[in-house]
Tab-separated table of C-alpha atoms in Angstrom:
chain	number	residue	atom	x	y	z
A	1	MET	CA	0.000	0.000	0.000
A	2	ASN	CA	2.827	2.422	0.845
A	3	SER	CA	4.572	1.538	-2.403
A	4	ILE	CA	1.441	2.380	-4.393
A	5	ALA	CA	1.191	5.746	-2.681
A	6	LEU	CA	4.754	6.487	-3.741
A	7	PHE	CA	4.110	5.588	-7.368
A	8	GLY	CA	2.677	9.059	-7.888
A	9	ARG	CA	6.195	10.437	-7.678
A	10	GLN	CA	7.404	8.297	-10.559
A	11	GLU	CA	6.725	8.458	-14.288
A	12	ASN	CA	4.632	6.110	-16.401
A	13	THR	CA	3.025	4.279	-13.486
A	14	ALA	CA	-0.697	4.839	-14.168
A	15	GLN	CA	-1.076	1.409	-15.733
A	16	SER	CA	0.505	-0.258	-12.714
A	17	VAL	CA	-1.702	1.685	-10.327
A	18	GLU	CA	-4.829	0.774	-12.298
A	19	PHE	CA	-3.809	-2.886	-12.187
A	20	ALA	CA	-3.433	-2.662	-8.408
A	21	VAL	CA	-6.886	-1.089	-8.069
A	22	LYS	CA	-8.477	-3.894	-10.075
A	23	LYS	CA	-6.677	-6.602	-8.128
A	24	HIS	CA	-7.431	-5.132	-4.694
A	25	GLU	CA	-10.771	-3.411	-5.295
A	26	ALA	CA	-12.196	-5.077	-2.161
A	27	ASN	CA	-9.536	-3.495	0.045
A	28	PRO	CA	-10.527	0.142	0.660
A	29	GLU	CA	-7.158	1.139	2.096
A	30	ILE	CA	-5.224	-0.043	-0.957
A	31	VAL	CA	-7.756	1.563	-3.285
A	32	ALA	CA	-7.432	4.875	-1.433
A	33	ALA	CA	-3.640	4.709	-1.600
A	34	ALA	CA	-3.852	4.035	-5.345
A	35	VAL	CA	-6.159	7.002	-5.925
A	36	SER	CA	-3.813	9.172	-3.874
A	37	ALA	CA	-0.940	8.090	-6.114
A	38	LEU	CA	-2.929	8.854	-9.287
A	39	ALA	CA	-3.878	12.301	-7.996
A	40	ALA	CA	-0.238	13.134	-7.435
A	41	LEU	CA	0.754	11.708	-10.793
A	42	TYR	CA	-1.855	13.817	-12.659
A	43	ARG	CA	-1.473	16.923	-10.444
A	44	GLY	CA	-4.948	16.711	-8.996
A	45	GLN	CA	-6.787	15.715	-12.168
A	46	ILE	CA	-7.813	12.164	-11.362
A	47	PRO	CA	-8.087	10.250	-14.669
A	48	ASN	CA	-11.368	8.704	-15.730
A	49	LEU	CA	-10.221	5.104	-15.461
A	50	ALA	CA	-12.573	2.164	-15.734
A	51	SER	CA	-11.201	0.749	-12.486
A	52	LEU	CA	-12.390	3.832	-10.597
A	53	LYS	CA	-16.009	3.885	-11.755
A	54	ASN	CA	-17.292	2.109	-8.643
A	55	ILE	CA	-15.322	4.256	-6.213
A	56	PRO	CA	-17.499	7.026	-4.679
A	57	PRO	CA	-16.448	10.590	-5.536
A	58	GLU	CA	-15.998	11.410	-1.836
A	59	THR	CA	-13.529	8.554	-1.475
A	60	GLN	CA	-11.580	9.706	-4.515
A	61	LEU	CA	-11.376	13.309	-3.327
A	62	LEU	CA	-10.408	12.430	0.249
A	63	ALA	CA	-7.755	10.011	-0.979
A	64	ALA	CA	-6.405	12.632	-3.390
A	65	MET	CA	-6.191	15.261	-0.642
A	66	GLN	CA	-3.553	13.178	1.142
A	67	ASN	CA	-1.036	13.931	-1.632
A	68	VAL	CA	-2.443	16.950	-3.481
A	69	PRO	CA	-3.330	20.447	-2.187
A	70	ALA	CA	-7.091	20.953	-1.986
A	71	SER	CA	-6.740	23.999	-4.263
A	72	LEU	CA	-5.830	21.722	-7.171
A	73	LEU	CA	-8.874	19.502	-6.774
A	74	GLU	CA	-12.415	19.989	-7.996
A	75	LEU	CA	-14.065	19.575	-4.613
A	76	GLY	CA	-17.535	20.679	-5.677
A	77	GLY	CA	-18.614	21.649	-2.184
A	78	LEU	CA	-17.328	18.446	-0.613
A	79	ALA	CA	-18.808	17.863	2.839
A	80	ILE	CA	-19.092	14.637	4.812
A	81	ASP	CA	-22.532	13.752	6.144
A	82	LEU	CA	-21.847	12.036	9.460
A	83	SER	CA	-25.305	10.497	9.588
A	84	GLN	CA	-24.848	8.673	6.280
A	85	ALA	CA	-21.108	8.302	5.649
A	86	ASP	CA	-19.736	4.799	6.016
A	87	THR	CA	-16.724	4.074	8.203
A	88	GLU	CA	-14.249	4.027	5.299
A	89	ILE	CA	-15.220	7.595	4.342
A	90	LEU	CA	-14.889	8.711	7.975
A	91	LYS	CA	-11.470	7.094	8.317
A	92	LEU	CA	-10.235	8.778	5.140
A	93	ALA	CA	-11.575	12.123	6.329
A	94	LEU	CA	-9.831	11.728	9.696
A	95	ILE	CA	-6.566	10.906	7.924
A	96	VAL	CA	-6.872	14.112	5.904
A	97	VAL	CA	-7.527	16.090	9.097
A	98	GLY	CA	-4.632	14.402	10.875
A	99	LEU	CA	-2.295	15.292	8.019
A	100	ASN	CA	-3.616	18.867	8.156
A	101	LYS	CA	-4.532	18.612	4.485
A	102	ASP	CA	-8.207	19.283	5.131
A	103	ILE	CA	-10.417	22.152	4.042
A	104	LYS	CA	-12.448	24.322	6.388
A	105	ASN	CA	-15.672	22.674	7.547
A	106	LEU	CA	-14.838	19.433	5.787
A	107	PHE	CA	-17.469	17.550	7.779
A	108	HIS	CA	-20.165	20.154	8.297
A	109	PRO	CA	-20.721	23.750	7.106
A	110	GLN	CA	-21.563	24.931	10.641
A	111	HIS	CA	-18.957	23.039	12.666
A	112	ASN	CA	-15.180	23.168	12.527
A	113	ASN	CA	-13.268	19.988	11.886
A	114	GLY	CA	-11.859	19.784	15.419
A	115	ASP	CA	-15.368	19.628	16.865
A	116	ILE	CA	-16.290	16.805	14.516
A	117	VAL	CA	-13.112	14.911	15.432
A	118	ARG	CA	-14.310	15.146	19.034
A	119	GLU	CA	-17.706	13.761	18.047
A	120	LEU	CA	-16.147	10.875	16.117
A	121	GLY	CA	-14.351	9.872	19.285
A	122	GLN	CA	-17.735	8.510	20.361
A	123	HIS	CA	-18.348	6.567	17.128
A	124	ASP	CA	-19.467	2.929	17.378
A	125	ASP	CA	-16.635	1.735	15.119
A	126	LYS	CA	-13.431	1.230	17.105
A	127	ILE	CA	-11.225	2.022	14.094
A	128	VAL	CA	-12.972	5.365	13.610
A	129	ARG	CA	-12.400	6.128	17.303
A	130	GLN	CA	-8.745	5.176	16.920
A	131	TYR	CA	-8.340	7.461	13.898
A	132	SER	CA	-9.997	10.326	15.778
A	133	VAL	CA	-7.331	10.097	18.504
A	134	TRP	CA	-4.604	9.727	15.873
A	135	ALA	CA	-5.822	12.940	14.192
A	136	VAL	CA	-5.397	14.819	17.485
A	137	ILE	CA	-1.893	13.378	17.876
A	138	GLU	CA	-0.774	14.300	14.369
A	139	ASN	CA	-2.411	17.684	13.731
A	140	ASP	CA	-0.644	20.479	15.615
A	141	LEU	CA	-3.784	22.600	15.374
A	142	LEU	CA	-5.727	20.091	17.485
A	143	THR	CA	-5.277	19.627	21.231
A	144	VAL	CA	-6.429	17.285	23.970
A	145	ASP	CA	-9.549	19.464	24.153
A	146	HIS	CA	-10.583	18.035	20.767
A	147	LEU	CA	-10.420	14.487	22.104
A	148	GLY	CA	-13.784	12.771	22.177
A	149	ILE	CA	-12.809	10.113	24.715
A	150	GLN	CA	-12.246	10.621	28.425
A	151	PHE	CA	-8.986	9.275	29.830
A	152	ASP	CA	-10.985	7.993	32.785
A	153	ALA	CA	-12.618	5.522	30.376
A	154	LEU	CA	-9.246	4.140	29.207
A	155	GLU	CA	-9.758	0.621	30.539
A	156	ASN	CA	-13.134	0.342	28.783
A	157	GLU	CA	-11.729	1.056	25.311
A	158	PRO	CA	-10.465	-1.619	22.879
A	159	GLU	CA	-6.707	-2.160	22.645
A	160	ASN	CA	-6.210	-0.121	19.467
A	161	VAL	CA	-7.890	2.920	21.026
A	162	GLN	CA	-6.031	2.445	24.318
A	163	SER	CA	-2.758	2.558	22.400
A	164	LYS	CA	-3.487	5.923	20.777
A	165	LEU	CA	-5.022	7.401	23.933
A	166	LEU	CA	-1.913	6.554	25.934
A	167	GLN	CA	0.385	7.871	23.228
A	168	LEU	CA	-1.501	11.181	23.278
A	169	GLY	CA	-1.892	11.477	27.049
A	170	ALA	CA	1.720	10.600	27.839
A	171	SER	CA	2.979	13.449	25.672
A	172	SER	CA	0.239	16.059	25.986
A	173	LEU	CA	-1.588	16.151	29.315
A	174	ALA	CA	-0.757	19.488	30.922
A	175	ASP	CA	-1.446	18.358	34.494
A	176	LEU	CA	1.673	16.323	35.336
A	177	ALA	CA	0.022	14.572	38.262
A	178	GLU	CA	-2.772	13.435	35.934
A	179	ARG	CA	-0.199	12.425	33.331
A	180	GLN	CA	1.807	10.434	35.883
A	181	SER	CA	-1.334	8.622	37.014
A	182	LEU	CA	-2.231	7.785	33.408
A	183	ILE	CA	1.272	6.419	32.742
A	184	ILE	CA	1.125	4.164	35.790
A	185	ARG	CA	-2.337	2.905	34.786
A	186	GLY	CA	-1.271	2.356	31.201
A	187	SER	CA	1.904	0.473	32.119
A	188	ASN	CA	-0.236	-2.077	33.999
A	189	LEU	CA	-2.684	-2.763	31.146
A	190	PRO	CA	-2.589	-6.354	29.819
A	191	SER	CA	-2.383	-5.272	26.156
A	192	ILE	CA	1.131	-5.103	24.703
A	193	ASP	CA	-0.138	-2.810	21.939
A	194	ALA	CA	-1.513	-0.397	24.533
A	195	ARG	CA	1.742	-0.380	26.506
A	196	GLU	CA	3.721	0.106	23.298
A	197	GLY	CA	1.562	3.118	22.452
A	198	LEU	CA	2.307	4.508	25.903
A	199	SER	CA	6.048	4.006	25.447
A	200	LYS	CA	5.908	5.808	22.086
A	201	GLY	CA	4.167	8.727	23.740
A	202	LEU	CA	7.098	9.011	26.136
A	203	ALA	CA	9.735	8.830	23.401
A	204	LYS	CA	10.372	12.594	23.404
A	205	THR	CA	8.847	13.497	26.762
A	206	TYR	CA	10.458	14.096	30.131
A	207	TYR	CA	9.542	15.867	33.362
A	208	GLU	CA	10.884	15.623	36.896
A	209	GLY	CA	9.461	12.544	38.584
A	210	LEU	CA	8.713	10.633	35.369
A	211	GLN	CA	11.544	8.242	36.194
A	212	ASP	CA	9.562	7.024	39.221
A	213	ALA	CA	7.097	5.420	36.814
A	214	THR	CA	9.293	4.433	33.854
A	215	LEU	CA	12.137	2.691	35.662
A	216	SER	CA	9.686	0.635	37.705
A	217	TRP	CA	7.723	-0.149	34.561
A	218	PHE	CA	10.811	-1.340	32.687
A	219	GLU	CA	11.619	-3.875	35.409
A	220	THR	CA	8.160	-5.458	35.200
A	221	GLU	CA	7.654	-5.139	31.422
A	222	ASP	CA	7.679	-8.550	29.682
A	223	SER	CA	7.535	-7.287	26.092
A	224	LYS	CA	10.909	-6.690	24.498
A	225	ARG	CA	9.535	-4.311	21.880
A	226	VAL	CA	8.144	-2.082	24.632
A	227	GLN	CA	11.424	-2.283	26.551
A	228	LEU	CA	13.325	-1.179	23.451
A	229	VAL	CA	11.266	2.003	23.132
A	230	LEU	CA	11.845	2.712	26.826
A	231	ALA	CA	15.576	2.087	26.375
A	232	GLU	CA	15.691	4.812	23.730
A	233	HIS	CA	13.758	7.117	26.086
A	234	PHE	CA	16.247	6.517	28.918
A	235	ALA	CA	19.161	7.352	26.632
A	236	ARG	CA	17.509	10.435	25.122
A	237	PHE	CA	17.036	11.975	28.577
A	238	SER	CA	20.200	10.636	30.218
A	239	ASN	CA	21.350	14.228	30.806
A	240	GLU	CA	18.207	14.934	32.826
A	241	SER	CA	18.304	11.982	35.195
A	242	PRO	CA	21.294	10.135	36.691
A	243	SER	CA	19.025	7.120	37.079
A	244	TYR	CA	18.352	7.178	33.338
A	245	LEU	CA	22.068	7.459	32.597
A	246	GLU	CA	22.827	4.425	34.731
A	247	LYS	CA	20.006	2.422	33.172
A	248	ALA	CA	21.080	3.353	29.637
A	249	LEU	CA	24.649	2.222	30.338
A	250	GLU	CA	23.338	-1.010	31.834
A	251	LEU	CA	21.261	-1.701	28.723
A	252	ASP	CA	24.220	-0.868	26.496
A	253	GLU	CA	26.172	-3.595	28.277
A	254	ILE	CA	23.458	-6.101	27.340
A	255	GLY	CA	24.238	-5.339	23.705
A	256	GLY	CA	22.227	-6.357	20.658
A	257	GLU	CA	18.989	-4.473	20.034
A	258	TYR	CA	19.194	-2.784	23.431
A	259	ARG	CA	22.532	-1.216	22.516
A	260	GLU	CA	21.162	-0.106	19.137
A	261	ARG	CA	18.215	1.686	20.746
A	262	VAL	CA	20.373	3.264	23.435
A	263	LEU	CA	22.750	4.597	20.788
A	264	LEU	CA	19.815	5.922	18.796
A	265	GLY	CA	18.539	7.859	21.792
A	266	ALA	CA	22.023	9.014	22.782
A	267	GLU	CA	22.888	10.684	19.483
A	268	GLY	CA	24.275	14.171	20.078
A	269	LEU	CA	24.541	13.603	23.849
A	270	PRO	CA	27.575	12.991	26.112
A	271	LEU	CA	26.262	9.459	26.648
A	272	TYR	CA	27.019	8.588	23.024
A	273	GLY	CA	30.684	9.508	23.417
A	274	GLN	CA	30.839	7.660	26.736
A	275	ILE	CA	29.549	4.482	25.120
A	276	MET	CA	31.870	4.802	22.139
A	277	SER	CA	34.890	5.333	24.387
A	278	ARG	CA	33.994	2.248	26.410
A	279	LYS	CA	33.722	0.170	23.250
A	280	SER	CA	37.090	1.373	21.988
A	281	GLN	CA	39.056	0.692	25.172
A	282	PRO	CA	42.275	-1.262	24.499
A	283	SER	CA	42.135	-5.008	24.820
A	284	LEU	CA	44.478	-7.203	26.805
A	285	GLY	CA	47.019	-7.178	23.969
A	286	PHE	CA	49.100	-10.332	23.814
A	287	PHE	CA	46.798	-11.972	26.375
A	288	ASP	CA	44.107	-12.216	23.678
A	289	SER	CA	45.304	-15.526	22.257
A	290	GLN	CA	43.510	-18.761	23.080
A	291	GLU	CA	46.422	-20.153	25.120
A	292	ASP	CA	46.321	-17.172	27.490
A	293	GLU	CA	42.729	-17.741	28.686
A	294	GLU	CA	44.006	-18.588	32.159
A	295	MET	CA	45.892	-15.291	32.388
A	296	LYS	CA	42.795	-13.381	31.267
A	297	ARG	CA	40.753	-15.160	33.932
A	298	VAL	CA	43.251	-14.132	36.610
A	299	ILE	CA	43.128	-10.511	35.425
A	300	ARG	CA	39.319	-10.496	35.447
A	301	ASN	CA	39.242	-11.932	38.970
A	302	THR	CA	41.766	-9.370	40.182
A	303	ARG	CA	39.728	-6.546	38.746
A	304	SER	CA	36.467	-7.858	40.215
A	305	GLN	CA	38.007	-8.197	43.684
A	306	SER	CA	38.831	-4.478	43.726
A	307	VAL	CA	35.146	-3.575	43.249
A	308	MET	CA	32.460	-3.982	45.913
A	309	ASN	CA	29.022	-4.523	44.431
A	310	VAL	CA	26.135	-2.865	46.260
A	311	LEU	CA	22.704	-4.130	45.195
A	312	VAL	CA	19.900	-1.656	45.902
A	313	LEU	CA	16.401	-3.131	45.759
A	314	ASN	CA	13.736	-0.415	45.440
A	315	ALA	CA	10.055	-1.233	45.895
A	316	THR	CA	7.243	1.330	46.053
A	317	PRO	CA	3.910	-0.485	45.565
A	318	ASP	CA	1.168	1.601	43.956
A	319	ASP	CA	-1.163	1.083	46.917
A	320	GLN	CA	1.387	2.547	49.360
A	321	GLY	CA	2.618	6.119	49.721
A	322	ARG	CA	5.067	7.101	46.995
A	323	ILE	CA	8.762	7.206	47.915
A	324	ARG	CA	11.263	9.097	45.762
A	325	ALA	CA	13.561	6.108	45.349
A	326	ASP	CA	15.051	7.588	42.185
A	327	LYS	CA	15.894	10.815	44.015
A	328	GLU	CA	17.761	8.896	46.715
A	329	ALA	CA	19.543	6.882	44.010
A	330	ALA	CA	20.534	10.016	42.068
A	331	LEU	CA	21.844	11.753	45.191
A	332	LEU	CA	23.873	8.683	46.157
A	333	GLU	CA	25.519	8.533	42.725
A	334	GLU	CA	26.207	12.262	42.786
A	335	GLN	CA	27.850	12.111	46.218
A	336	LEU	CA	29.963	9.068	45.404
A	337	GLU	CA	31.279	10.782	42.296
A	338	MET	CA	32.660	13.493	44.591
A	339	VAL	CA	34.803	11.011	46.544
A	340	LYS	CA	38.475	11.663	45.744
A	341	ASN	CA	40.855	8.708	45.609
A	342	PRO	CA	38.376	6.118	46.947
A	343	LYS	CA	39.874	3.234	48.860
A	344	ARG	CA	36.868	1.080	47.976
A	345	ASN	CA	35.321	1.132	44.510
A	346	LEU	CA	31.590	0.787	45.118
A	347	ASN	CA	29.568	-0.431	42.152
A	348	ILE	CA	25.995	0.646	42.913
A	349	VAL	CA	23.395	-1.452	41.070
A	350	GLN	CA	19.874	0.007	41.310
A	351	LYS	CA	16.808	-2.174	40.702
A	352	PHE	CA	13.298	-0.728	40.754
A	353	ALA	CA	9.791	-2.154	41.244
A	354	VAL	CA	11.289	-5.281	42.777
A	355	ARG	CA	9.028	-8.280	43.316
A	356	LEU	CA	9.555	-11.122	45.776
A	357	ASP	CA	10.387	-13.509	42.936
A	358	MET	CA	13.217	-11.186	41.834
A	359	ILE	CA	15.221	-11.098	45.091
A	360	GLN	CA	17.254	-14.288	44.682
A	361	LYS	CA	17.680	-13.727	40.942
A	362	GLU	CA	19.161	-10.260	41.528
A	363	LEU	CA	21.465	-11.570	44.244
A	364	LEU	CA	22.842	-14.253	41.943
A	365	ASN	CA	23.097	-12.011	38.888
A	366	ASN	CA	24.821	-9.083	40.643
A	367	GLU	CA	26.886	-10.887	43.327
A	368	PRO	CA	26.669	-8.086	45.912
A	369	ARG	CA	28.583	-7.917	49.170
A	370	ILE	CA	26.127	-5.297	50.415
A	371	LEU	CA	22.357	-5.567	50.023
A	372	HIS	CA	20.345	-2.363	50.454
A	373	PHE	CA	16.537	-2.309	50.549
A	374	SER	CA	14.751	1.016	50.008
A	375	GLY	CA	10.987	1.057	50.403
A	376	HIS	CA	8.141	0.513	52.819
A	377	GLY	CA	8.157	-1.681	55.899
A	378	ASP	CA	6.000	-2.600	58.850
A	379	VAL	CA	6.607	-4.488	62.048
A	380	GLY	CA	8.181	-7.804	61.051
A	381	VAL	CA	7.793	-7.370	57.278
A	382	LEU	CA	9.151	-5.537	54.232
A	383	LEU	CA	6.785	-4.531	51.423
A	384	PHE	CA	7.781	-5.579	47.926
A	385	GLU	CA	5.505	-5.642	44.838
A	386	ASP	CA	3.506	-8.150	42.856
A	387	ARG	CA	3.144	-8.130	39.048
A	388	GLN	CA	0.266	-5.654	39.257
A	389	GLY	CA	2.304	-3.230	41.373
A	390	ARG	CA	0.401	-4.018	44.570
A	391	THR	CA	1.877	-4.751	47.994
A	392	SER	CA	3.470	-8.162	48.552
A	393	GLU	CA	4.912	-8.785	52.021
A	394	ILE	CA	7.954	-10.792	53.068
A	395	ASP	CA	8.669	-11.524	56.702
A	396	GLY	CA	12.064	-11.486	58.356
A	397	THR	CA	12.334	-15.269	58.612
A	398	LEU	CA	11.888	-15.859	54.883
A	399	LEU	CA	14.204	-13.009	53.903
A	400	ALA	CA	16.834	-14.344	56.290
A	401	GLU	CA	16.550	-17.784	54.665
A	402	MET	CA	17.147	-16.233	51.235
A	403	LEU	CA	20.217	-14.378	52.488
A	404	ALA	CA	21.534	-17.522	54.118
A	405	ALA	CA	21.132	-19.431	50.849
A	406	TYR	CA	23.038	-16.725	48.977
A	407	GLY	CA	25.683	-16.598	51.678
A	408	ASN	CA	28.118	-13.940	50.383
A	409	LEU	CA	26.879	-10.773	52.101
A	410	GLU	CA	28.945	-8.631	54.451
A	411	CYS	CA	26.232	-6.094	55.188
A	412	VAL	CA	22.470	-5.565	54.810
A	413	VAL	CA	20.844	-2.137	55.017
A	414	LEU	CA	17.063	-2.164	55.475
A	415	HIS	CA	16.054	1.424	54.766
A	416	ALA	CA	12.382	1.076	55.645
A	417	CYS	CA	10.032	1.902	58.493
A	418	TYR	CA	9.943	-0.460	61.505
A	419	ALA	CA	12.668	-2.692	60.048
A	420	GLU	CA	14.376	-3.631	63.322
A	421	GLU	CA	12.606	-6.982	63.704
A	422	VAL	CA	13.466	-8.019	60.127
A	423	ALA	CA	17.023	-6.792	60.687
A	424	ARG	CA	17.396	-9.035	63.776
A	425	ALA	CA	16.254	-12.062	61.755
A	426	CYS	CA	18.800	-11.276	59.017
A	427	ARG	CA	21.591	-10.722	61.565
A	428	LYS	CA	21.716	-14.492	62.153
A	429	HIS	CA	23.301	-14.877	58.714
A	430	VAL	CA	24.968	-11.494	58.020
A	431	ASN	CA	27.603	-9.813	60.219
A	432	ILE	CA	26.419	-6.208	59.809
A	433	VAL	CA	22.736	-5.244	59.529
A	434	VAL	CA	21.171	-1.778	59.660
A	435	GLY	CA	17.491	-1.407	60.559
A	436	SER	CA	15.140	1.130	62.096
A	437	THR	CA	13.010	1.279	65.225
A	438	ASP	CA	10.346	3.647	63.860
A	439	THR	CA	9.219	5.456	60.721
A	440	ILE	CA	11.857	6.755	58.313
A	441	ASP	CA	11.463	10.318	57.040
A	442	ASP	CA	11.662	10.628	53.252
A	443	ARG	CA	13.475	13.972	53.701
A	444	THR	CA	16.350	12.604	55.760
A	445	ALA	CA	16.635	9.076	54.327
A	446	PRO	CA	18.874	10.092	51.390
A	447	LYS	CA	21.284	11.794	53.821
A	448	PHE	CA	21.918	8.581	55.748
A	449	THR	CA	22.385	6.644	52.518
A	450	TYR	CA	24.968	8.850	50.846
A	451	ALA	CA	26.927	9.535	54.055
A	452	PHE	CA	27.069	5.803	54.896
A	453	TYR	CA	28.389	4.843	51.458
A	454	GLN	CA	30.755	7.801	51.304
A	455	GLY	CA	32.335	6.475	54.492
A	456	LEU	CA	32.682	3.010	52.997
A	457	ALA	CA	34.186	4.439	49.803
A	458	HIS	CA	36.854	6.153	51.920
A	459	GLY	CA	37.759	2.802	53.438
A	460	ARG	CA	36.065	3.276	56.810
A	461	PRO	CA	34.728	0.205	58.649
A	462	TYR	CA	30.978	-0.386	58.670
A	463	GLN	CA	30.537	0.851	62.234
A	464	ASN	CA	32.253	4.142	61.463
A	465	ALA	CA	30.315	4.570	58.173
A	466	PHE	CA	27.098	3.999	60.141
A	467	ALA	CA	28.089	6.701	62.634
A	468	MET	CA	28.725	9.102	59.751
A	469	GLY	CA	25.279	8.354	58.332
A	470	ILE	CA	23.653	9.037	61.707
A	471	ALA	CA	25.559	12.304	62.086
A	472	GLU	CA	24.400	13.452	58.641
A	473	VAL	CA	20.744	12.770	59.508
A	474	ALA	CA	21.214	14.578	62.835
A	475	THR	CA	22.061	17.787	60.973
A	476	VAL	CA	18.357	17.864	60.092
A	477	SER	CA	16.722	15.928	62.937
A	478	ARG	CA	18.242	14.256	65.983
A	479	ILE	CA	14.943	12.457	66.531
A	480	ASP	CA	15.169	10.817	63.093
A	481	ALA	CA	18.845	9.996	63.639
A	482	ALA	CA	17.975	8.053	66.810
A	483	LYS	CA	15.696	5.705	64.840
A	484	TYR	CA	18.551	3.951	63.010
A	485	LYS	CA	19.865	0.746	64.553
A	486	LEU	CA	23.156	-1.077	63.858
A	487	LEU	CA	23.293	-4.791	64.640
A	488	ASP	CA	26.838	-6.187	64.598
């Protein structure tokens, strides 16, 4: 169909186009594309071909308007009667409006086209409704006010309409709180097409706090094609969010299609040069030969021993109060970058929207010596997430069993409210555990985190790093500082 539409830019193709019309006369989309090609080929004067005799004049004119200025066509007072027009006519008209190739009052002499687009958002045909949203997306003269579907009704719409609604809302809703809510709702819809539409709407969109939703969404997303669009988004806005920068670099390491999308989003940004410089780093030289595999293994082990992996598990279920986990993560990275001549190289690995079934997997994949949980807690339990983003509890006994099975931890930090009881259960299997006796203030929590890890980066023992974290919190609130508990 796209090829036929392009024929109009070539010479001597009328015969081929007519053949296509005859062969596919039952397919209205191909017929419309063919007419559009003929209109371009004949500069608006659609030839009187036998194959076109059964095609309504309205269809021919609307198809032609996609490629030819309306001023070159004999419109003859063209107007679309909504009460009688079939769905194919309405779809063609919406395409013309979306392309901004329409004429004034295309649908009705007393109503502007934007108003009619709004009305068609309530049409019985789901494709017509989809095209009405698409027209609002594509035509810069139309806004969300011309949308004929309420975002509150998102879940009641078919998948194709959900996709376009999410694409529009994610990029255009002026109220950022409303937009954030829509993104969270959309990311939990069962339809892959709907979630892909949402990810496309975010492709060139960023605002402070968006990362709270997108990073969590990426971790739970099971469609690779949706993840790839998000990967490009992370890279494109890597300058805006340290969390995005870290995620983009992580996806680049995966390679393949993820690397391709990250590079696409990173074009023209410092991230692109950073990735290219990493790829062009010198190899091991004469150790590259097959017989020197043992030497390469020794070098890799030596390098890995000089780095301490810190695995940070973030969980903020949708049915709990929101915690700015990304803000704490960004501040931690920023503060660690300021450490001069670190005696310990801390490799901070952030994971968001963590579910219970991800804990052991992340431990094995990242091989941390420090495990840090950031999220909600209650007496005797920590609150992780399920696949729908709702609360899923784990008690101290079960978490302790997981840590015992893993067995390689030096320290566990439970940065959650009322975590002391869980911390005491974990202490049976880990030498150093940090918990809390009361609620943790979201204002002071990041201060403890960055001061604690700054101390470790400078080579201080855990007890001294803990004292530094407490002192940093005390600069804001001595009451909050007293809530932290070190078990060693």
